Coordinates of C-alpha atoms in Angstrom, one line a residue:
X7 CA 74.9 44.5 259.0
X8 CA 73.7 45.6 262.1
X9 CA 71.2 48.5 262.8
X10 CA 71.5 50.1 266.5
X11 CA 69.0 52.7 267.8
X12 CA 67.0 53.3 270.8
X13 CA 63.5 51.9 271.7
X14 CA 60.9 53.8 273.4
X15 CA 59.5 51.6 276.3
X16 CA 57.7 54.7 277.8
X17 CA 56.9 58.4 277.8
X18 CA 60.0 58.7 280.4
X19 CA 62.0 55.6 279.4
X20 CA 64.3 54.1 276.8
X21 CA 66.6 51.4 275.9
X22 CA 69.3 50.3 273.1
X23 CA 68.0 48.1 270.8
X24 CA 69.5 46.3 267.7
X25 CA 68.1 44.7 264.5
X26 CA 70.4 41.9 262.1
X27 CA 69.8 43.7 258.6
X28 CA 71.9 41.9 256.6
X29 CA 71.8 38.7 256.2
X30 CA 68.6 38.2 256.5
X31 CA 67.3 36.1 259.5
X32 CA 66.7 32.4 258.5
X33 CA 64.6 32.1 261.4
X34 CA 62.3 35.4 261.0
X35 CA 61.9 33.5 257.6
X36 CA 60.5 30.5 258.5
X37 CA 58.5 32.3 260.9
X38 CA 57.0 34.5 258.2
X39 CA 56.4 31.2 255.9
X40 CA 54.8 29.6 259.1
X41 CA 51.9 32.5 259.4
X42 CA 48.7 31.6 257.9
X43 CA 47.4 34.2 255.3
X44 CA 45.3 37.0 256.4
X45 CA 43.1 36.3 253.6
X46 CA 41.0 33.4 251.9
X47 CA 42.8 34.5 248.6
X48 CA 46.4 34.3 247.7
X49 CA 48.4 37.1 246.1
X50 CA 48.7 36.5 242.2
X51 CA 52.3 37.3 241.9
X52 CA 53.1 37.8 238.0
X53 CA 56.6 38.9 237.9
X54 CA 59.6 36.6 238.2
X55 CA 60.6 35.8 241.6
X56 CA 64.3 37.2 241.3
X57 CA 63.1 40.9 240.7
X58 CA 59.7 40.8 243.0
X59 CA 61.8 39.2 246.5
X60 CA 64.5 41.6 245.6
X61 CA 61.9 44.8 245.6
X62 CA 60.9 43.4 249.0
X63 CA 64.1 43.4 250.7
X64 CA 64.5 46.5 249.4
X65 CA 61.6 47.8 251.1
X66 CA 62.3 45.4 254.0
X67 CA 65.6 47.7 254.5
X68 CA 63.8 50.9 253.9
X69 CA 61.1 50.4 256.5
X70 CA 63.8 48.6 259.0
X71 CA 65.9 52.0 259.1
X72 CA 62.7 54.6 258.9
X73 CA 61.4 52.7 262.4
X74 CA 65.1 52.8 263.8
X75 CA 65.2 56.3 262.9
X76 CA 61.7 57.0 263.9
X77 CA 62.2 55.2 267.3
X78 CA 65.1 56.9 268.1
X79 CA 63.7 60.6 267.6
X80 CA 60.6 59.6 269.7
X81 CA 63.5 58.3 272.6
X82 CA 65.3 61.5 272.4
X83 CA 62.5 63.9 271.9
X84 CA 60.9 62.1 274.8
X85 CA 64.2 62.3 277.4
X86 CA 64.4 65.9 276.0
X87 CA 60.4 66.8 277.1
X88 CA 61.1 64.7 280.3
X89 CA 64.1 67.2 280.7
X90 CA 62.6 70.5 279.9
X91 CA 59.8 69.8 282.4
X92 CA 62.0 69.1 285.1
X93 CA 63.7 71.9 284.1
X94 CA 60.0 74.4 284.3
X95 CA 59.3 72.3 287.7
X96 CA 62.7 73.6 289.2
X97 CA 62.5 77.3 287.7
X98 CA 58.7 77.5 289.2
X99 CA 60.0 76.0 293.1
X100 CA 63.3 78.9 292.8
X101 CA 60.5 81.2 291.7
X102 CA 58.5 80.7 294.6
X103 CA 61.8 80.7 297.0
X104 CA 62.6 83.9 295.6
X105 CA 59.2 85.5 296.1
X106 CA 59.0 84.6 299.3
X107 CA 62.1 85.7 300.5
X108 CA 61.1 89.7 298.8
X109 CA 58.1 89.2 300.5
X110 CA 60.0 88.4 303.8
X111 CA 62.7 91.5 302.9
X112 CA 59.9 94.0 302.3
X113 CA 57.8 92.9 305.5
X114 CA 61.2 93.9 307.9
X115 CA 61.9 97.0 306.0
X116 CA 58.4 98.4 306.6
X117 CA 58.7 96.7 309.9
X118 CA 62.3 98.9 310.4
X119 CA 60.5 102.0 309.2
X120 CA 57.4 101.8 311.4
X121 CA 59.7 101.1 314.5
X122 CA 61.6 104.7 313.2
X123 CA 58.3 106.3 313.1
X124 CA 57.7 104.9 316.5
X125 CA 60.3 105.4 318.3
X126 CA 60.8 109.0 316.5
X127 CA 57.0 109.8 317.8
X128 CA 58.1 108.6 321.4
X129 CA 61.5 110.9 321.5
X130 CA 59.3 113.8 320.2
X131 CA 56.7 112.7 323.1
X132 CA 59.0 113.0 325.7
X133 CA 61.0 115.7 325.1

């Protein structure tokens, strides 16, 4: 069984990812039995070793699909922010265009109306 999902690599960046579930990796076995113990003591295991490795997969699978799951929400919450502020960074620059250009349409009507009142005054001059 395979588990596919998406794998943050940055705020702005993602990439597929996959993850063997079932069967278990023989190799990321032996590499677990290879790793020394945290610890100077051993963990006393009193259960029989059927039901206790069993329990472990088990949570093995769990935690396997929560960080796929997890991972994947942080990737698309993450290409969604990266979106939305693209998005507020476009709106503000049309913003801008669009106050300028009132500001340029209000500066040549009062322009248009002082040249009335102008050349009105001049008419009324020379008459």
């Amino acid at each position: 069984m395979l588990l596919f999902y998406h794998r943050a690599l940055s705020a702005v960046a993602y990439e597929p990812a996959w993850q063997q579930i079932l069967p278990l990796d023989r190799t990321w076995l032996a590499d677990l039995e290879q790793r020394p113990w945290q610890s100077s003591a051993l963990p006393l295991v009193s259960m029989a070793w059927e039901p206790l490795f069993s329990a472990v997969i088990r949570q093995y699978l769990l935690i396997s699909l929560y960080r796929a799951t997890v991972e994947s929400l942080a990737s698309e919450n993450a290409a969604r922010l990266t979106s939305m502020q693209a998005a507020e960074k476009n709106i503000e620059d049309r913003l801008a265009e669009l106050n300028a250009e009132y500001r340029q349409q209000r500066q040549n009507a009062i322009t248009g109306e002082l040249l009335d009142i102008v050349s009105g005054f001049e008419a009324l001059n020379q008459a």
